XYZ file of C-alpha atoms in Angstrom:
108
model
C 26.504 15.979 3.561
C 24.585 15.465 6.777
C 23.240 19.030 6.656
C 21.942 18.477 3.108
C 20.190 15.318 4.192
C 18.570 17.073 7.160
C 17.514 19.910 4.887
C 16.019 17.483 2.382
C 14.161 15.615 5.129
C 12.832 18.853 6.564
C 11.787 19.971 3.075
C 9.949 16.681 2.464
C 8.178 16.922 5.802
C 7.243 20.520 5.106
C 5.902 19.502 1.691
C 3.806 16.732 3.243
C 2.482 19.124 5.882
C 1.604 21.648 3.167
C -0.233 19.038 1.083
C -2.101 17.850 4.175
C -3.114 21.452 4.969
C -4.248 22.098 1.395
C -6.382 18.952 1.262
C -8.722 20.465 3.863
C -12.052 18.607 3.927
C -10.617 15.890 1.672
C -8.187 14.684 4.339
C -10.419 11.680 4.965
C -9.955 10.500 1.380
C -6.212 11.096 1.570
C -5.987 9.132 4.818
C -8.174 6.365 3.361
C -5.895 6.154 0.319
C -2.876 5.784 2.582
C -4.647 3.160 4.681
C -5.677 1.164 1.613
C -2.106 1.308 0.303
C -0.925 -0.134 3.628
C -3.463 -2.971 3.304
C -2.311 -3.593 -0.261
C 1.257 -3.948 0.995
C 0.099 -6.288 3.765
C -1.537 -8.516 1.153
C 1.748 -8.608 -0.748
C 3.400 -9.629 2.522
C 1.065 -12.646 2.663
C 2.417 -13.819 -0.693
C 6.031 -13.317 0.403
C 5.360 -15.189 3.626
C 3.839 -18.097 1.721
C 6.842 -18.283 -0.622
C 9.273 -18.230 2.310
C 7.272 -20.997 4.010
C 7.393 -23.141 0.829
C 11.150 -22.614 0.410
C 11.789 -23.521 4.065
C 9.582 -26.593 3.760
C 11.377 -27.743 0.584
C 14.825 -27.046 2.057
C 14.004 -28.970 5.232
C 13.549 -32.670 5.729
C 9.810 -32.526 5.009
C 8.246 -32.442 1.575
C 5.193 -30.559 0.418
C 1.910 -32.392 0.593
C -1.005 -31.805 -1.707
C -2.800 -30.068 1.187
C 0.182 -27.694 1.546
C 0.077 -26.899 -2.159
C -3.653 -26.120 -2.039
C -3.163 -24.017 1.109
C -0.421 -21.940 -0.554
C -2.464 -21.626 -3.741
C -5.373 -20.283 -1.712
C -3.102 -17.802 0.058
C -1.762 -16.593 -3.286
C -5.279 -16.100 -4.651
C -6.317 -14.207 -1.519
C -3.118 -12.143 -1.691
C -3.655 -11.216 -5.332
C -7.336 -10.398 -4.786
C -6.464 -8.233 -1.775
C -3.699 -6.426 -3.631
C -6.023 -5.718 -6.553
C -8.924 -4.558 -4.392
C -6.912 -2.405 -1.998
C -4.763 -1.023 -4.831
C -7.911 0.082 -6.665
C -9.387 1.641 -3.528
C -6.112 3.411 -2.728
C -5.707 4.871 -6.187
C -9.339 5.907 -6.525
C -9.358 7.709 -3.168
C -6.004 9.371 -3.797
C -6.829 10.493 -7.332
C -10.264 11.809 -6.402
C -8.791 13.752 -3.483
C -5.966 15.164 -5.606
C -8.290 16.304 -8.414
C -10.795 17.822 -6.000
C -7.993 19.594 -4.124
C -6.572 20.969 -7.399
C -10.047 22.143 -8.396
C -10.553 23.885 -5.059
C -7.158 25.579 -5.372
C -7.980 26.826 -8.873
C -11.266 28.281 -7.671
C -9.573 30.175 -4.850
């Protein structure tokens, strides 16, 4: 079973290397899409962190103040806006690069 897993990992890495090689001059868009996806995930992490903070605050001896509620609401809005923006940028860069790469491959 270990050999199959190593073979699958090697195959995935080879596939990624092949896609990277085929993207040629569009590598910048591919890399930007990956970077934007990372930022989208980081924005989701902000929301998770805020929820964990609220749960810890409620479970502890302190209670939430109105300022805390507004602070968390603001973080959630920022998190959602960031996820939407970076998700859009990630998808648009990735799709444009994939279609342009497919077009270049068809022409060759």
